[in-house]
Coordinates of C-alpha atoms and ligand atoms in Angstrom, one line a residue:
X1 CA 14.8 30.3 11.4
X2 CA 15.8 32.7 8.7
X3 CA 19.4 30.9 9.6
X4 CA 17.3 27.0 8.0
X5 CA 15.8 28.5 5.4
X6 CA 18.3 30.5 4.5
X7 CA 20.1 27.2 4.1
X8 CA 17.8 25.3 2.8
X9 CA 17.5 28.2 -0.5
X10 CA 21.1 28.2 -0.8
X11 CA 21.2 24.2 -1.3
X12 CA 18.2 23.9 -3.7
X13 CA 20.1 27.1 -5.6
X14 CA 22.9 25.3 -6.2
X15 CA 21.4 22.3 -8.2
X16 CA 19.3 24.7 -9.8
X17 CA 21.0 27.7 -11.7
X18 CA 19.7 30.1 -14.0
X19 CA 16.1 28.6 -12.8
X20 CA 15.2 32.1 -11.2
X21 CA 11.3 31.9 -11.0
X22 CA 11.9 27.9 -10.2
X23 CA 14.0 29.5 -7.6
X24 CA 11.0 31.9 -6.3
X25 CA 8.5 29.3 -5.4
X26 CA 10.7 26.8 -4.3
X27 CA 11.7 30.9 -1.6
X28 CA 7.7 31.0 -1.4
X29 CA 7.2 27.7 0.0
X30 CA 9.9 27.7 2.1
X31 CA 9.5 29.6 3.8
X32 CA 6.3 28.9 5.5
X33 CA 6.5 25.1 5.9
X34 CA 10.1 25.2 7.1
X35 CA 9.0 27.0 10.4
X36 CA 6.5 24.2 10.7
X37 CA 9.2 21.2 9.9
X38 CA 11.1 23.0 12.8
X39 CA 7.3 22.9 14.4
X40 CA 6.5 19.5 13.7
X41 CA 9.0 16.0 14.5
X42 CA 7.5 13.6 12.2
X43 CA 8.6 15.9 8.9
X44 CA 11.5 16.9 10.7
X45 CA 15.3 15.4 10.1
X46 CA 13.4 14.1 7.1
X47 CA 15.1 16.1 3.9
X48 CA 11.2 15.7 3.0
X49 CA 10.9 19.5 1.3
X50 CA 13.6 18.8 -0.3
X51 CA 13.1 15.7 -2.0
X52 CA 10.0 17.9 -3.0
X53 CA 11.5 20.2 -4.7
X54 CA 14.0 17.3 -7.2
X55 CA 11.9 16.6 -9.6
X56 CA 11.3 12.6 -9.5
X57 CA 11.5 12.3 -13.9
X58 CA 12.6 15.9 -15.9
X59 CA 11.9 14.3 -20.0
X60 CA 13.3 17.1 -22.4
X61 CA 12.5 16.4 -26.0
X62 CA 13.1 17.5 -29.9
X63 CA 9.9 18.4 -31.6
X64 CA 10.3 19.1 -35.6
X65 CA 7.2 19.6 -37.1
X66 CA 7.3 21.7 -40.7
X67 CA 5.6 25.2 -41.5
X68 CA 2.9 26.0 -44.8
X69 CA 6.0 27.3 -46.1
X70 CA 8.2 23.1 -46.0
X71 CA 10.6 24.8 -43.6
X72 CA 11.2 22.5 -41.1
X73 CA 11.3 23.7 -37.8
X74 CA 12.5 22.9 -34.2
X75 CA 11.1 23.6 -31.0
X76 CA 11.6 21.6 -28.0
X77 CA 8.9 20.4 -25.3
X78 CA 9.5 18.5 -21.6
X79 CA 7.8 16.5 -19.6
X80 CA 8.1 17.1 -15.7
X81 CA 7.3 14.4 -13.4
X82 CA 7.8 16.6 -9.8
X83 CA 5.0 14.8 -7.4
X84 CA 3.2 11.4 -7.6
X85 CA 2.5 10.8 -4.0
X86 CA -0.3 10.7 -3.4
X87 CA -1.4 10.1 -7.0
X88 CA -0.4 9.9 -11.3
X89 CA 1.3 13.3 -12.1
X90 CA -1.2 15.7 -13.1
X91 CA -0.1 19.2 -14.5
X92 CA -1.0 20.8 -17.8
X93 CA 1.6 21.7 -21.6
X94 CA 1.7 25.0 -22.2
X95 CA 3.0 26.3 -25.6
X96 CA 5.0 29.4 -25.3
X97 CA 7.8 31.1 -26.6
X98 CA 9.4 31.7 -22.7
X99 CA 8.7 27.9 -22.4
X100 CA 11.9 27.0 -20.2
X101 CA 13.0 24.4 -17.6
X102 CA 12.5 26.9 -15.1
X103 CA 9.6 28.2 -16.0
X104 CA 8.1 24.4 -16.0
X105 CA 9.7 23.6 -12.9
X106 CA 7.4 26.7 -11.6
X107 CA 5.3 25.4 -12.5
X108 CA 5.6 21.7 -11.9
X109 CA 6.2 22.4 -8.1
X110 CA 3.3 24.9 -7.7
X111 CA 1.0 22.1 -8.9
X112 CA 1.7 19.5 -6.4
X113 CA 0.8 22.0 -4.2
X114 CA -2.4 23.0 -5.5
X115 CA -3.4 18.9 -6.3
X116 CA -2.8 18.6 -3.0
X117 CA -5.5 20.9 -2.0
X118 CA -7.9 19.6 -4.6
X119 CA -8.6 16.4 -1.8
X120 CA -8.1 14.4 -5.5
X121 CA -5.8 11.8 -4.9
X122 CA -3.2 13.9 -8.1
X123 CA 0.6 13.9 -7.6
X124 CA 1.8 16.9 -10.0
X125 CA 3.4 18.1 -13.0
X126 CA 4.0 20.0 -15.8
X127 CA 5.3 20.1 -19.8
X128 CA 5.5 22.1 -22.7
X129 CA 7.2 23.2 -25.2
X130 CA 8.6 27.0 -26.4
X131 CA 6.7 27.6 -29.4
X132 CA 3.1 29.7 -30.2
X133 CA 0.2 28.9 -32.0
X134 CA 0.5 32.3 -32.0
X135 CA 0.0 33.7 -35.7
X136 CA 0.0 29.8 -36.6
X137 CA -2.2 28.0 -38.9
X138 CA -4.4 25.6 -37.8
X139 CA -2.7 22.9 -40.7
X140 CA 0.4 24.0 -38.3
X141 CA -0.8 23.5 -34.9
X142 CA -2.5 19.9 -35.6
X143 CA 1.2 19.3 -37.3
X144 CA 3.2 20.6 -33.9
X145 CA 0.5 18.5 -31.1
X146 CA 1.3 15.9 -33.6
X147 CA 5.0 15.8 -33.7
X148 CA 5.6 17.0 -29.6
X149 CA 2.5 13.8 -28.5
X150 CA 5.2 11.4 -31.2
X151 CA 7.2 11.5 -27.7
X152 CA 5.1 12.3 -25.5
X153 CA 3.1 9.0 -25.9
X154 CA 5.9 7.1 -23.8
X155 CA 5.6 8.6 -20.4
X156 CA 1.5 9.6 -20.1
X157 CA -0.7 7.9 -19.6
X158 CA -4.7 6.9 -18.1
X159 CA -2.8 5.9 -14.9
X160 CA 0.7 7.7 -14.9
X161 CA 0.2 11.2 -15.8
X162 CA -2.7 12.9 -17.4
X163 CA -0.8 16.2 -19.3
X164 CA -3.8 18.9 -19.4
X165 CA -3.6 22.6 -21.5
X166 CA -2.6 25.8 -19.7
X167 CA -1.5 29.6 -22.0
X168 CA -1.2 28.2 -25.4
X169 CA -3.7 24.5 -25.2
X170 CA -6.7 24.9 -25.1
X171 CA -9.7 23.2 -26.0
X172 CA -8.2 22.9 -30.2
X173 CA -4.6 21.9 -28.8
X174 CA -6.1 19.0 -26.9
X175 CA -8.1 17.3 -29.8
X176 CA -4.7 17.0 -32.2
X177 CA -3.0 16.2 -29.3
X178 CA -6.2 13.2 -27.8
X179 CA -6.0 12.2 -31.3
X180 CA -2.7 11.3 -32.1
X181 CA -2.4 10.1 -28.6
X182 CA -5.4 7.2 -29.9
X183 CA -3.7 7.2 -32.5
X184 CA -0.7 5.6 -31.2
X185 CA -1.9 4.0 -28.7
X186 CA -4.9 2.8 -30.1
X187 CA -7.2 3.3 -27.3
X188 CA -9.4 5.8 -26.4
X189 CA -8.0 6.2 -23.2
X190 CA -8.9 9.8 -20.5
X191 CA -5.1 10.6 -20.6
X192 CA -5.3 13.9 -21.5
X193 CA -8.6 16.8 -19.9
X194 CA -9.9 19.0 -21.4
X195 CA -11.2 16.3 -24.1
X196 CA -14.8 17.8 -26.0
X197 CA -17.1 16.6 -24.5
X198 CA -18.3 13.7 -27.4
X199 CA -14.9 12.7 -26.3
X200 CA -15.0 12.8 -23.0
X201 CA -14.6 15.8 -21.5
X202 CA -15.9 16.8 -18.8
X203 CA -18.9 19.7 -18.4
X204 CA -18.0 23.0 -16.7
X205 CA -14.1 22.0 -17.4
X206 CA -13.3 25.0 -19.8
X207 CA -15.0 27.0 -17.1
X208 CA -13.2 25.2 -13.7
X209 CA -9.7 27.6 -12.8
X210 CA -12.0 31.1 -13.7
X211 CA -15.2 29.8 -12.1
X212 CA -12.7 28.3 -9.5
X213 CA -11.1 31.7 -8.5
X214 CA -14.1 34.0 -8.1
X215 CA -15.6 31.8 -6.0
X216 CA -12.8 31.5 -3.7
X217 CA -13.2 35.5 -3.7
X218 CA -16.7 34.6 -2.7
X219 CA -15.6 32.6 -0.3
X220 CA -13.0 34.4 1.5
X221 CA -15.5 37.6 1.1
X222 CA -17.4 35.5 3.1
X223 CA -15.3 35.6 5.9
X224 CA -16.6 39.6 6.2
X225 CA -20.0 39.7 5.3
X226 CA -19.5 40.9 1.7
X227 CA -20.2 39.7 -1.7
X228 CA -18.7 40.2 -5.3
X229 CA -22.8 41.2 -5.7
X230 CA -21.5 45.5 -6.8
X231 CA -18.0 45.3 -6.1
X232 CA -15.8 47.3 -9.3
X233 CA -13.2 44.4 -10.6
X234 CA -10.2 44.3 -12.8
X235 CA -8.9 41.2 -14.0
X236 CA -5.8 40.7 -16.5
X237 CA -5.4 38.6 -19.4
X238 CA -8.1 37.8 -21.8
X239 CA -7.5 33.4 -22.6
X240 CA -9.3 30.9 -20.4
X241 CA -9.5 31.3 -17.3
X242 CA -10.6 35.6 -17.9
X243 CA -13.0 34.6 -20.3
X244 CA -14.6 32.5 -16.7
X245 CA -13.4 34.8 -13.6
X246 CA -15.3 37.0 -15.9
X247 CA -19.0 35.6 -16.5
X248 CA -19.0 34.2 -13.5
X249 CA -18.4 38.0 -11.8
X250 CA -21.4 39.0 -14.2
X251 CA -23.5 36.6 -13.0
X252 CA -22.9 37.4 -9.6
X253 CA -23.2 40.8 -10.5
X254 CA -20.3 42.3 -10.4
X255 CA -19.0 44.8 -12.5
X256 CA -16.3 43.8 -14.7
X257 CA -13.8 46.1 -15.8
X258 CA -10.7 45.4 -17.8
X259 CA -9.2 42.2 -19.5
X260 CA -5.6 42.3 -21.6
X261 CA -3.6 40.6 -23.2
X262 CA 0.3 40.8 -23.9
X263 CA 0.1 43.6 -26.0
X264 CA -2.5 46.1 -23.9
X265 CA -5.6 45.9 -21.3
X266 CA -8.9 47.4 -22.5
X267 CA -11.1 49.3 -19.3
X268 CA -14.9 50.0 -20.5
X269 CA -16.0 52.6 -18.0
X270 CA -19.8 51.1 -18.3
X271 CA -18.6 47.4 -17.6
X272 CA -18.0 44.4 -19.8
X273 CA -21.3 42.8 -19.7
X274 CA -22.7 39.0 -21.4
X275 CA -22.4 40.3 -24.2
X276 CA -19.7 42.4 -24.7
X277 CA -17.7 39.5 -23.1
X278 CA -19.7 36.9 -26.0
X279 CA -17.5 39.5 -28.6
X280 CA -14.0 38.7 -26.5
X281 CA -14.6 35.0 -26.1
X282 CA -15.1 35.3 -29.9
X283 CA -12.4 37.4 -30.5
X284 CA -9.8 35.0 -28.4
X285 CA -10.9 31.8 -29.6
X286 CA -12.1 31.7 -32.6
X287 CA -10.3 35.0 -34.9
X288 CA -7.4 34.6 -32.4
X289 CA -7.5 38.5 -32.5
X290 CA -6.5 41.1 -30.3
X291 CA -8.0 42.6 -27.1
X292 CA -7.0 46.1 -28.7
X293 CA -10.3 45.4 -31.3
X294 CA -12.3 45.7 -28.3
X295 CA -12.1 48.9 -28.0
X296 CA -13.5 49.5 -32.5
X297 CA -16.6 47.2 -31.1
X298 CA -16.9 49.3 -28.6
X299 CA -16.0 52.5 -29.0
X300 CA -16.8 54.0 -24.5
X301 CA -13.8 51.8 -24.4
X302 CA -10.2 53.0 -24.0
X303 CA -6.7 50.5 -24.8
X304 CA -3.9 50.9 -23.1
X305 CA -0.8 49.8 -25.0
X306 CA 1.8 47.7 -23.2
X307 CA 0.3 48.7 -20.3
X308 CA -1.4 46.5 -17.2
X309 CA -4.9 47.5 -15.3
X310 CA -3.6 47.3 -11.6
X311 CA -4.2 51.4 -12.2
X312 CA -7.4 50.9 -12.5
X313 CA -9.7 52.1 -9.9
X314 CA -11.5 48.8 -8.1
X315 CA -12.6 46.7 -5.4
X316 CA -11.3 43.5 -6.3
X317 CA -8.5 42.9 -8.7
X318 CA -8.2 38.8 -10.9
X319 CA -4.9 38.1 -12.2
X320 CA -5.2 35.7 -14.8
X321 CA -2.4 36.2 -16.7
X322 CA 0.8 35.2 -16.4
X323 CA 3.9 34.7 -13.2
X324 CA 5.4 38.0 -12.2
X325 CA 2.9 40.0 -13.3
X326 CA 1.6 41.8 -10.8
X327 CA 4.7 43.8 -9.5
X328 CA 4.9 45.8 -6.0
X329 CA 4.3 49.5 -7.5
X330 CA 0.6 47.7 -8.5
X331 CA -0.4 45.9 -5.2
X332 CA 1.0 49.5 -4.2
X333 CA -2.0 51.5 -6.0
X334 CA -4.6 48.5 -5.7
X335 CA -4.4 48.7 -1.5
X336 CA -4.1 52.9 -2.1
X337 CA -7.5 52.5 -4.9
X338 CA -9.3 50.5 -2.1
X339 CA -8.8 46.9 -3.5
X340 CA -9.7 44.5 -0.9
X341 CA -9.2 41.6 -2.6
X342 CA -7.0 39.5 -5.1
X343 CA -8.0 35.9 -5.9
X344 CA -5.2 34.9 -8.4
X345 CA -6.3 32.8 -11.4
X346 CA -3.4 32.4 -12.8
X347 CA -0.2 31.0 -11.5
X348 CA 2.1 33.2 -9.5
X349 CA 1.7 35.8 -11.2
X350 CA 2.1 38.9 -7.9
X351 CA 5.6 39.2 -7.7
X352 CA 6.8 38.0 -3.6
X353 CA 7.5 41.9 -3.3
X354 CA 3.8 42.3 -4.1
X355 CA 2.3 39.9 -2.0
X356 CA 4.8 41.2 0.7
X357 CA 1.6 45.2 0.6
X358 CA -1.0 42.4 0.3
X359 CA 0.1 40.9 3.8
X360 CA 0.5 44.1 4.7
X361 CA -2.2 45.6 4.0
X362 CA -4.2 43.5 6.3
X363 CA -6.0 42.7 2.3
X364 CA -7.5 39.2 1.1
X365 CA -5.2 37.4 -1.2
X366 CA -5.6 34.3 -2.4
X367 CA -2.5 32.6 -4.5
X368 CA -2.9 30.3 -7.5
X369 CA -2.3 26.7 -6.0
X370 CA -5.5 28.3 -4.2
X371 CA -7.3 30.4 -6.3
X372 CA -6.7 28.2 -9.2
X373 CA -7.0 25.2 -8.3
X374 CA -10.9 24.6 -9.5
X375 CA -9.9 24.0 -13.2
X376 CA -7.4 20.9 -12.1
X377 CA -10.4 19.7 -9.7
X378 CA -12.6 20.0 -12.4
X379 CA -9.9 17.9 -14.8
X380 CA -9.5 15.2 -11.5
X381 CA -13.8 14.8 -12.0
X382 CA -13.5 14.4 -15.7
X383 CA -10.4 11.7 -15.1
X384 CA -13.3 10.1 -12.6
X385 CA -16.0 10.3 -15.2
X386 CA -13.6 9.0 -17.7
X387 CA -13.0 5.4 -15.4
X388 CA -16.6 5.0 -14.8
X389 CA -17.3 6.1 -18.1
X390 CA -20.0 8.4 -17.3
X391 CA -20.9 11.6 -17.6
X392 CA -21.9 14.3 -14.8
X393 CA -24.2 16.6 -15.8
X394 CA -23.3 20.8 -15.8
X395 CA -24.7 21.2 -12.9
X396 CA -23.0 18.3 -11.0
X397 CA -19.9 19.0 -11.7
X398 CA -20.5 23.4 -10.2
X399 CA -22.1 21.6 -7.4
X400 CA -18.6 19.5 -6.4
X401 CA -16.3 22.6 -7.6
X402 CA -18.2 25.1 -5.5
X403 CA -17.8 22.3 -2.7
X404 CA -13.9 21.8 -3.4
X405 CA -13.2 25.4 -3.4
X406 CA -14.7 26.3 0.2
X407 CA -12.8 23.2 1.2
X408 CA -9.6 25.1 -0.5
X409 CA -10.5 27.8 1.5
X410 CA -11.7 26.1 4.3
X411 CA -7.9 24.2 4.7
X412 CA -6.3 28.0 4.1
X413 CA -8.4 28.9 7.5
X414 CA -7.1 26.2 9.2
X415 CA -3.5 26.7 8.6
X416 CA -3.4 30.7 8.4
X417 CA -5.3 32.6 10.6
X418 CA -3.4 34.4 11.8
X419 CA -5.6 36.4 15.0
X420 CA -8.2 38.2 13.1
X421 CA -6.3 38.1 9.7
X422 CA -5.9 34.9 7.4
X423 CA -2.5 34.2 5.7
X424 CA -3.8 32.1 2.7
X425 CA -0.3 31.9 1.0
X426 CA 1.4 30.6 4.3
X427 CA -2.5 28.2 5.0
X428 CA -2.0 26.4 1.5
X429 CA 1.5 25.8 1.0
X430 CA 1.1 23.8 4.9
X431 CA -1.3 22.5 3.5
X432 CA -0.5 20.6 1.1
X433 CA 2.5 20.3 2.6
X434 CA 1.9 17.9 4.7
X435 CA -1.1 16.0 3.0
X436 CA 2.8 14.8 0.5
X437 CA 4.9 15.0 3.3
X438 CA 2.9 13.0 4.9
X439 CA 2.5 10.3 1.4
X440 CA 6.1 10.5 0.6
X441 CA 7.1 8.9 4.5
X442 CA 4.1 6.2 4.7
X443 CA 6.3 5.0 1.1
X444 CA 9.2 5.2 2.5
X445 CA 13.1 6.6 0.8
X446 CA 12.1 6.3 -2.7
Ligands
LIG501 P1 -4.3 31.2 -22.7 O1 -3.8 30.9 -23.5 O2 -5.9 30.9 -22.7 O3 -4.2 32.2 -21.6 C1 -3.6 33.3 -21.5 C2 -3.6 35.4 -21.6 O4 -2.9 35.9 -20.6 C3 -4.2 35.9 -22.6 O5 -4.8 36.9 -23.3 C4 -2.7 35.9 -23.1 O6 -2.2 37.1 -24.4 C5 -2.0 36.6 -22.0 N1 -0.4 37.0 -21.4 C6 0.8 35.6 -21.5 N2 1.0 35.0 -21.9 C7 1.8 36.7 -20.6 C8 1.6 37.8 -20.4 N3 4.2 37.4 -20.9 N4 2.7 39.0 -20.9 C9 0.9 39.3 -20.7 N5 -0.5 39.1 -20.7 C10 0.3 37.9 -21.2 O7 -3.9 30.5 -20.8 P2 -4.8 30.2 -19.5 O8 -5.8 31.5 -19.5 O9 -5.2 29.2 -19.3 O10 -3.7 30.1 -18.7 C11 -3.6 31.8 -18.8 C12 -2.7 31.8 -16.5 O11 -3.6 30.7 -15.6 C13 -1.0 30.7 -16.0 O12 -0.3 31.3 -15.6 C14 -1.1 29.9 -16.4 O13 -0.5 29.2 -16.0 C15 -2.6 29.4 -15.8 N6 -4.3 28.8 -15.6 C16 -4.4 27.7 -16.3 C17 -4.9 26.9 -16.5 C18 -6.0 26.1 -16.4 O14 -6.9 25.7 -17.0 N7 -6.3 26.8 -18.3 C19 -5.5 26.2 -14.8 C20 -5.2 27.2 -14.1 C21 -4.2 27.7 -14.1 P3 -1.4 36.7 -25.9 O15 -2.7 36.0 -26.3 O16 -1.5 38.3 -26.3 O17 -0.5 36.2 -25.0

């Protein structure tokens, strides 16, 4: 089996030189899916995983814009349309200085499996630009978004490709891009998700990824007759996903000890409660400040510059910042400190070596493609509401989100159960694969 997997990886590697994040994502899937293909004749000899590892289309384009000093700046924009077997391309846009083809292809590849797991009819895509909104004025962000959409609008549409937010793309950026799309096309359609409530957005969309990761953790803990009540929780990040993961943990009676950003983490031994979280949300979303400011407002907390929060003893960890932010040594520390559950809010935050350690310690570990699927699931519900020209209530959307997360959990258990342990990574990869592969087989070689 190892030989077959190695052969496959070598071939993908040859076509995708210098794309480490993409190769990491493909490798992880191949290790679970190839043994499954070998055992199931219908998928055998169809080169199906190789077809899934090749994007249907990649668009790369120039994004020129003018900064506040009048200087002309140039960034690079991308859209990866990875797989449309089960629905139109769907996936977020990331604006961050680190964005490149490898990162977006890994995200698009993961998105294909994630979207399949939601049970909603959405294919997978991802896009973005090597532009960071951090430190830019509102005017600069608006001009960038308008220029970005002036090219992207040709490639997207409500039945073709429906982008959403990701790192660096929140409500403000979605608003500017939606406005430009509407102006260029002269039509008001649900071409982006994550829209404001008064112009086509869905209740619970901002909360969905964080809430979903917490619902998924609750489902995992329930398999051991446990819940989040009174659990000590460590969260990385302080953006959209981290904020709402924290909110839901607090509502469920857990004690949230940490939040972070790219400059370090804060640890509050008294717990980050609803009032302190409101301070963080205002700090990050309105003042666009740094997490270190938390200790000025709450002096009993400490700031650890340049560090990640994984050494803080906890029961449950939610990595909600970015890829490869939790490495082998971090996993060792979590396990040694008694952490029993890791639910990924971010995409691919744990390195392969860290994941091996989680399995070795029989921890409840959920990969992002399962545990953070709540965001795209509610995006799917936003698309449904846009098509119906109707809005569901907050409770209706939240109930649907809870059910979807429970269904994803069940699918992972179905394909990942091994004795008393569930390998959620294997379960998510195979469940996602089966759905997409069946549709691809039915549609012929296209
Ligand atoms: P935001 O931009 O709202 O927040 C990102 C957070 O992560 C910030 O606190 C940021 O800190 C931190 N961060 C970003 N890059 C790094 C880095 N290299 N090292 C350390 N910290 C970093 O993004 P989201 O919350 O939307 O996204 C977070 C993760 O969740 C990403 O992996 C994303 O792909 C994933 N995700 C998001 C979904 C969504 O609906 N938004 C859906 C599914 C997954 P700083 O401010 O210093 O940059």
